[in-house]
Coordinates of C-alpha atoms and ligand atoms in Angstrom, one line a residue:
M508 CA 22.5 -104.0 23.2
S509 CA 21.4 -107.0 21.0
H510 CA 22.1 -106.8 17.3
K511 CA 18.4 -106.5 16.8
D512 CA 18.3 -103.1 18.5
Q513 CA 20.0 -101.6 15.5
Y514 CA 16.7 -102.1 13.6
G515 CA 15.0 -100.2 16.3
G516 CA 11.5 -99.9 14.7
A517 CA 8.6 -100.7 16.9
H518 CA 7.2 -103.3 14.5
T519 CA 10.5 -105.0 14.2
R520 CA 10.9 -105.2 18.0
L521 CA 7.4 -106.6 18.4
V522 CA 8.0 -109.3 15.9
H523 CA 11.4 -110.3 17.5
A524 CA 10.5 -109.7 21.1
A525 CA 11.3 -112.7 23.4
R526 CA 12.0 -115.0 20.5
N527 CA 15.0 -116.3 22.5
E528 CA 12.9 -116.9 25.6
Q529 CA 11.2 -120.1 24.6
G530 CA 13.2 -122.6 26.5
A531 CA 14.4 -125.6 24.6
A532 CA 12.3 -125.0 21.5
K533 CA 14.6 -122.4 20.0
D534 CA 14.3 -123.9 16.5
L535 CA 10.5 -123.2 16.4
V536 CA 9.1 -119.8 15.5
N537 CA 6.5 -119.9 18.3
P538 CA 7.0 -121.3 21.8
P539 CA 5.3 -124.6 22.4
V540 CA 2.6 -124.7 25.1
E541 CA 4.3 -126.1 28.2
R542 CA 1.6 -127.3 30.6
A543 CA 2.6 -128.2 34.1
S544 CA 1.4 -128.2 37.7
T545 CA 4.2 -130.5 38.9
V546 CA 7.8 -129.7 38.3
L547 CA 10.2 -132.6 39.0
F548 CA 13.4 -132.2 41.0
D549 CA 16.5 -134.3 40.5
K550 CA 17.1 -134.8 44.2
A551 CA 15.3 -134.5 47.6
E552 CA 17.8 -131.8 48.7
D553 CA 16.8 -129.6 45.8
L554 CA 13.1 -129.3 46.9
Y555 CA 13.6 -126.4 49.2
A556 CA 16.9 -125.0 47.9
F557 CA 15.2 -122.2 46.0
K558 CA 17.5 -120.8 43.4
P559 CA 16.8 -117.9 41.1
G560 CA 15.6 -119.0 37.7
V561 CA 15.0 -122.6 38.7
R562 CA 11.3 -123.4 38.5
T563 CA 9.5 -125.2 41.3
Y564 CA 5.8 -125.2 40.6
G565 CA 3.5 -124.8 37.5
R566 CA 1.7 -121.8 39.1
Y567 CA 4.8 -119.6 38.6
G568 CA 4.7 -120.2 34.8
T569 CA 6.6 -122.2 32.2
A570 CA 8.6 -121.1 29.2
T571 CA 5.3 -120.2 27.5
Q572 CA 4.2 -117.6 30.0
N573 CA 7.8 -116.5 30.4
A574 CA 8.0 -115.7 26.7
L575 CA 4.8 -113.6 26.9
C576 CA 6.1 -111.8 30.0
A577 CA 9.3 -111.0 28.2
A578 CA 7.5 -109.7 25.1
I579 CA 5.2 -107.5 27.1
A580 CA 8.2 -106.2 29.1
E581 CA 9.8 -105.2 25.9
L582 CA 6.7 -103.5 24.6
E583 CA 6.1 -101.6 27.9
C584 CA 9.8 -100.9 28.6
A585 CA 9.2 -102.8 31.9
A586 CA 11.6 -104.3 34.4
G587 CA 9.2 -107.2 35.0
V588 CA 5.7 -108.4 34.1
I589 CA 3.1 -110.5 36.0
L590 CA 0.4 -112.3 34.0
T591 CA -3.1 -112.6 35.5
P592 CA -6.1 -114.6 34.3
S593 CA -8.0 -111.5 33.1
G594 CA -7.6 -107.7 32.7
L595 CA -9.8 -107.1 35.6
S596 CA -7.7 -109.3 37.8
A597 CA -4.6 -107.4 36.8
C598 CA -6.3 -104.2 38.0
T599 CA -7.5 -105.8 41.3
L600 CA -4.4 -107.7 42.1
S601 CA -2.2 -104.6 41.6
L602 CA -4.5 -102.4 43.6
L603 CA -4.4 -104.8 46.5
A604 CA -0.7 -105.2 46.3
V605 CA 0.0 -101.5 46.7
S606 CA -2.7 -100.9 49.3
Q607 CA -1.7 -100.0 52.8
K608 CA -3.4 -100.5 56.1
D609 CA -5.7 -97.5 56.8
G610 CA -4.5 -96.0 53.5
H611 CA -6.2 -93.6 51.1
M612 CA -6.4 -94.3 47.4
L613 CA -7.1 -91.8 44.6
I614 CA -8.9 -93.3 41.6
S615 CA -9.7 -91.6 38.3
D616 CA -13.5 -91.1 38.0
S617 CA -13.5 -92.6 34.5
I618 CA -12.0 -96.0 35.3
Y619 CA -13.5 -99.2 34.0
G620 CA -16.7 -100.0 35.9
P621 CA -15.8 -103.4 37.4
T622 CA -12.5 -101.9 38.7
R623 CA -14.6 -99.2 40.3
A624 CA -16.9 -101.9 41.8
F625 CA -13.8 -103.6 43.3
C626 CA -12.6 -100.4 44.9
D627 CA -16.1 -99.7 46.3
N628 CA -16.7 -103.2 47.6
I629 CA -13.4 -104.8 48.4
L630 CA -10.9 -102.0 49.1
T631 CA -13.3 -100.2 51.3
K632 CA -14.2 -103.4 53.2
N633 CA -10.5 -103.8 53.9
G634 CA -10.4 -100.3 55.5
I635 CA -9.0 -98.4 52.6
E636 CA -10.5 -95.1 51.9
V637 CA -11.3 -94.7 48.2
E638 CA -11.7 -91.3 46.7
Y639 CA -12.4 -90.5 43.1
F640 CA -10.9 -87.6 41.2
D641 CA -11.7 -85.6 38.1
P642 CA -9.8 -87.3 35.2
R643 CA -8.8 -83.8 34.1
A644 CA -7.4 -82.8 37.5
G645 CA -3.8 -82.9 36.5
A646 CA -1.6 -81.0 39.0
K647 CA -4.7 -80.1 41.0
L648 CA -4.7 -83.7 42.2
A649 CA -2.2 -82.5 44.8
E650 CA -5.2 -80.9 46.7
Q651 CA -6.7 -84.4 47.2
C652 CA -3.5 -86.1 48.4
R653 CA -3.2 -86.8 52.1
D654 CA -0.4 -88.1 54.4
N655 CA -1.9 -91.6 54.1
T656 CA -2.4 -91.6 50.3
C657 CA -0.7 -94.8 49.1
A658 CA -1.7 -95.0 45.4
I659 CA -3.2 -93.2 42.4
F660 CA -4.9 -95.3 39.9
L661 CA -5.4 -93.9 36.4
E662 CA -6.9 -95.0 33.1
S663 CA -6.1 -92.9 30.1
P664 CA -8.1 -92.3 28.1
G665 CA -11.1 -93.7 30.0
S666 CA -12.6 -96.5 27.9
L667 CA -16.1 -95.0 27.7
S668 CA -15.7 -91.2 28.0
L669 CA -12.2 -90.9 26.5
E670 CA -10.9 -88.3 29.0
V671 CA -7.1 -88.2 29.0
N672 CA -5.1 -87.9 32.3
D673 CA -2.2 -85.5 32.5
L674 CA 0.4 -88.2 33.3
P675 CA 3.6 -86.0 33.8
A676 CA 1.6 -83.7 36.1
I677 CA 0.2 -86.6 38.1
V678 CA 3.6 -88.4 38.3
D679 CA 5.1 -85.1 39.6
V680 CA 2.4 -84.9 42.3
A681 CA 2.9 -88.6 43.3
K682 CA 6.7 -88.6 43.3
K683 CA 6.9 -85.6 45.7
R684 CA 4.8 -87.6 48.2
D685 CA 6.1 -91.1 47.6
I686 CA 2.7 -92.3 46.2
T687 CA 2.6 -95.3 43.9
T688 CA 1.0 -94.7 40.5
L689 CA -0.8 -97.3 38.3
I690 CA -2.5 -96.9 35.0
D691 CA -4.9 -99.1 33.1
N692 CA -3.2 -98.7 29.7
T693 CA -5.5 -101.0 27.7
W694 CA -6.7 -98.4 25.2
A695 CA -3.2 -97.7 24.0
A696 CA -2.2 -101.4 24.3
G697 CA 1.4 -100.4 25.3
W698 CA 1.8 -99.6 21.7
F699 CA 0.8 -95.9 21.5
L700 CA 1.6 -95.0 25.1
K701 CA 4.6 -96.0 27.3
P702 CA 3.6 -94.9 30.8
L703 CA 6.6 -96.4 32.6
T704 CA 8.9 -94.1 30.6
L705 CA 6.9 -91.2 31.9
G706 CA 7.5 -92.3 35.5
I707 CA 4.3 -94.3 36.2
D708 CA 5.1 -97.3 38.4
Y709 CA 2.7 -99.9 36.9
S710 CA 1.2 -100.2 33.5
I711 CA -1.8 -102.6 33.4
Q712 CA -3.1 -104.3 30.3
A713 CA -6.3 -106.2 29.6
A714 CA -4.4 -108.3 27.1
T715 CA -7.8 -109.7 26.3
K716 CA -8.2 -106.8 23.9
Y717 CA -5.6 -105.7 21.4
H718 CA -2.8 -108.1 22.4
T719 CA -5.0 -111.2 21.8
G720 CA -6.8 -109.4 19.0
H721 CA -9.3 -112.2 18.2
S722 CA -11.9 -111.9 21.0
D723 CA -11.4 -115.4 22.3
V724 CA -8.9 -115.2 25.2
L725 CA -9.0 -113.5 28.7
M726 CA -5.6 -112.3 30.0
G727 CA -4.2 -109.5 32.1
A728 CA -0.7 -108.2 32.6
I729 CA 1.0 -105.9 35.1
A730 CA 4.2 -104.3 33.9
A731 CA 6.5 -102.8 36.5
R732 CA 8.8 -99.9 36.0
D733 CA 11.7 -101.1 38.1
K734 CA 13.0 -104.2 39.8
A735 CA 11.7 -103.3 43.2
S736 CA 8.2 -102.7 41.9
A737 CA 8.3 -106.0 39.9
T738 CA 9.5 -107.9 43.0
L739 CA 6.7 -106.5 45.1
M740 CA 4.1 -107.5 42.5
H741 CA 5.6 -111.0 41.9
E742 CA 5.5 -111.6 45.7
Y743 CA 1.9 -110.5 46.0
A744 CA 0.9 -112.6 43.0
R745 CA 2.6 -115.6 44.6
L746 CA 0.9 -115.0 47.9
M747 CA -2.5 -114.7 46.2
G748 CA -2.1 -117.9 44.2
N749 CA -2.3 -116.0 40.9
A750 CA -1.7 -118.1 37.8
A751 CA -2.3 -117.6 34.1
S752 CA -2.9 -120.5 31.7
P753 CA -0.1 -121.4 29.3
D754 CA -2.6 -122.1 26.5
D755 CA -3.9 -118.6 26.8
A756 CA -0.4 -117.1 27.1
Y757 CA 0.5 -118.9 23.9
L758 CA -2.5 -117.4 22.1
V759 CA -1.8 -113.9 23.5
L760 CA 1.8 -114.0 22.3
R761 CA 0.7 -115.3 18.9
G762 CA -1.8 -112.4 18.7
M763 CA 0.8 -109.8 19.8
R764 CA 3.0 -110.5 16.7
T765 CA 0.4 -108.8 14.5
M766 CA -0.8 -106.2 17.1
G767 CA 1.2 -103.4 15.6
V768 CA -0.2 -103.7 12.1
R769 CA -3.7 -104.3 13.4
L770 CA -3.5 -101.2 15.6
E771 CA -2.2 -99.0 12.8
R772 CA -5.1 -100.1 10.6
Q773 CA -7.7 -99.7 13.4
Q774 CA -6.3 -96.3 14.2
D775 CA -6.7 -95.1 10.6
S776 CA -10.3 -96.5 10.2
A777 CA -11.4 -95.3 13.6
L778 CA -10.1 -91.8 12.9
K779 CA -11.8 -91.7 9.5
I780 CA -15.1 -92.8 11.1
A781 CA -14.8 -90.3 14.0
Q782 CA -14.2 -87.5 11.5
W783 CA -17.2 -88.6 9.5
F784 CA -19.3 -88.6 12.6
S785 CA -18.2 -85.0 13.3
G786 CA -20.1 -83.8 10.3
R787 CA -23.4 -85.6 11.2
D788 CA -26.4 -83.7 12.5
E789 CA -27.4 -86.7 14.7
V790 CA -24.2 -86.4 16.7
A791 CA -23.7 -83.9 19.5
Q792 CA -20.1 -84.7 20.2
V793 CA -17.4 -87.2 19.0
L794 CA -15.2 -88.4 21.9
H795 CA -11.9 -89.2 20.2
P796 CA -8.7 -87.7 21.6
A797 CA -7.0 -87.5 18.2
L798 CA -9.6 -85.0 16.9
P799 CA -8.3 -81.5 17.4
E800 CA -11.6 -80.4 18.9
H801 CA -11.3 -83.0 21.7
P802 CA -10.7 -81.1 25.0
D803 CA -7.6 -83.3 25.8
H804 CA -6.2 -83.3 22.3
E805 CA -3.0 -81.5 23.3
L806 CA -2.3 -83.9 26.2
W807 CA -2.9 -86.8 23.9
K808 CA -0.6 -85.4 21.2
R809 CA 2.1 -84.8 23.8
D810 CA 2.1 -88.2 25.4
F811 CA 0.7 -90.7 22.9
T812 CA 2.1 -91.7 19.5
G813 CA -1.3 -92.7 18.1
A814 CA -4.8 -93.7 18.8
S815 CA -6.4 -97.2 18.9
G816 CA -9.7 -98.2 17.4
L817 CA -11.9 -97.4 20.4
F818 CA -13.9 -94.1 20.6
S819 CA -17.4 -92.9 21.5
I820 CA -20.0 -90.5 20.3
I821 CA -22.7 -88.6 22.1
L822 CA -25.9 -88.6 20.1
N823 CA -28.3 -85.7 20.1
P824 CA -31.3 -86.6 22.4
V825 CA -33.2 -89.6 21.1
S826 CA -35.7 -92.0 22.7
Q827 CA -34.4 -95.3 24.1
D828 CA -36.4 -97.1 21.4
Q829 CA -34.7 -95.0 18.7
L830 CA -31.3 -95.7 20.2
H831 CA -31.9 -99.4 20.3
A832 CA -33.3 -99.3 16.7
F833 CA -30.1 -97.5 15.5
I834 CA -27.8 -100.1 17.2
D835 CA -29.9 -103.0 16.0
A836 CA -29.9 -101.6 12.5
L837 CA -26.1 -101.9 12.2
D838 CA -25.2 -105.0 10.2
L839 CA -21.4 -105.0 10.4
F840 CA -21.1 -104.1 14.1
G841 CA -21.6 -106.8 16.7
I842 CA -23.2 -105.8 20.0
G843 CA -20.8 -106.8 22.7
F844 CA -18.8 -105.5 25.7
S845 CA -15.2 -106.6 25.1
W846 CA -13.3 -104.8 22.4
G847 CA -10.0 -104.6 20.6
G848 CA -10.7 -107.6 18.4
Y849 CA -10.5 -107.9 14.6
E850 CA -14.3 -107.3 14.3
S851 CA -16.2 -104.1 14.9
L852 CA -18.4 -103.7 17.9
V853 CA -20.9 -101.2 19.3
I854 CA -22.5 -100.7 22.7
Q855 CA -24.7 -98.1 24.4
C856 CA -22.8 -97.0 27.6
D857 CA -25.0 -94.9 29.8
P858 CA -26.2 -97.7 32.1
Q859 CA -22.5 -98.4 33.1
I860 CA -21.4 -94.8 33.6
K861 CA -20.8 -94.2 37.3
R862 CA -19.4 -90.9 38.2
T863 CA -19.0 -89.0 41.5
A864 CA -16.0 -86.6 41.1
R865 CA -17.0 -85.1 37.7
P866 CA -20.6 -85.9 37.1
W867 CA -21.4 -87.1 33.7
D868 CA -23.5 -84.5 31.9
A869 CA -24.2 -85.2 28.2
P870 CA -27.0 -84.0 26.1
G871 CA -27.8 -87.5 24.7
P872 CA -26.8 -91.2 24.9
L873 CA -23.1 -92.3 24.7
V874 CA -22.5 -94.9 22.1
R875 CA -19.0 -96.6 22.0
F876 CA -17.5 -98.1 18.9
S877 CA -14.6 -100.6 18.7
I878 CA -13.4 -100.4 15.1
G879 CA -12.1 -103.7 13.6
L880 CA -10.4 -104.6 10.4
E881 CA -13.3 -104.5 8.0
G882 CA -13.2 -102.1 5.0
V883 CA -13.7 -98.6 6.5
D884 CA -16.0 -97.5 3.7
D885 CA -18.2 -100.5 4.3
L886 CA -18.4 -99.5 8.0
I887 CA -19.3 -95.9 7.2
A888 CA -22.0 -97.0 4.8
D889 CA -23.4 -99.4 7.4
I890 CA -23.5 -96.6 10.0
E891 CA -25.0 -94.1 7.6
R892 CA -27.8 -96.5 6.7
A893 CA -28.4 -97.3 10.4
L894 CA -28.5 -93.6 11.4
S895 CA -31.4 -93.1 9.0
V896 CA -33.7 -94.9 11.6
L897 CA -33.2 -91.8 13.9
N898 CA -34.7 -89.5 11.3
R899 CA -37.9 -91.5 10.7
Ligands
LIG1193 C1 -10.3 -100.5 30.2 C2 -10.5 -101.9 30.6 N1 -9.8 -102.4 31.5 C3 -9.9 -103.7 32.0 C4 -10.8 -104.5 31.4 C5 -11.0 -105.9 31.9 O1 -10.5 -106.8 31.0 P1 -11.0 -108.4 31.1 O2 -12.2 -108.5 30.3 O3 -9.8 -109.1 30.5 O4 -11.1 -108.7 32.5 C6 -11.6 -104.0 30.4 C7 -12.7 -104.9 29.7 O5 -13.5 -104.5 29.0 C8 -11.5 -102.7 30.0 O6 -12.3 -102.2 29.0

């Protein structure tokens, strides 16, 4: 145990994580950006004498990427971390790595749309049978498991519909059958949920979102629960030619240092806005798992230590023109897809909802908010003013 462990607090650990992993630049607060394709060897005989810890090629990372990997490993309680160039590539690489010939994969029906498109177009083309399941299946998922089921892919809560998976129940189902479990843990950012400690094999991050925090970098991370899972993923990443830029790794690690305080603030603001929406006549339902009336609130309370700044609402029926007028009338919310940055965003989601296992059945349009660091009362005033267009 390092002397820092005695402080124990999550914020302290995040600030100090991997500060001794930055190679020669130990006297600098942040690791320098080490850029390299070529790594030079002292002697010809060293070229093929691979030794653990001795780097051979820029694709496998430098001290900059290593520092980020170590910090994410600490955050996720992981045995190893693989960086990828985007969050989506972290999902696709890990899915391919755990796929098996003629295998069957179970995918939560609420996963991120482009991950779903990958499953439908690439996994199936490779002979893998993809089956979606109700995100609320829990222990009932056992009924969909087969002898050839090789992986279960989760996302909790789903980033549009905010359904929460029952992780311990699903881990139990998977462990009894030797099935690998993976989760897209981007919503909780590894801060509010530690899936690996609950027995999930891989926790995946779009570090593009909260880790980076400033809406200007793409990066993914795959955190593995044990050494064997980490080795498998490292090996696969190596075979696939995976590489993540050191400049981007630098920015992500820089962003991560303040992720804890940003998330605490975004949590408070998002919850206040969600509660405010609950009292509005224009709103049919607020999809935020920290609200007691959310159908998965008890699961969320059991497994998560908090909630990030992303939630959705279902409006009462309005015309498409009214919906667009409401979104366009918001001054403080940008209209944009990525989320988790310091600025607030809004999107209409219905065109990207693709469901087969649990059909999406809502009385009105689904609108998603990513709450940033602006003053919460300013955000509420902005929404209140914009909502008035629905009553005209
Ligand atoms: C839940 C979730 N997972 C993964 C991704 C993909 O991340 P990236 O944009 O870095 O590819 C996103 C992007 O919006 C997301 O919302």
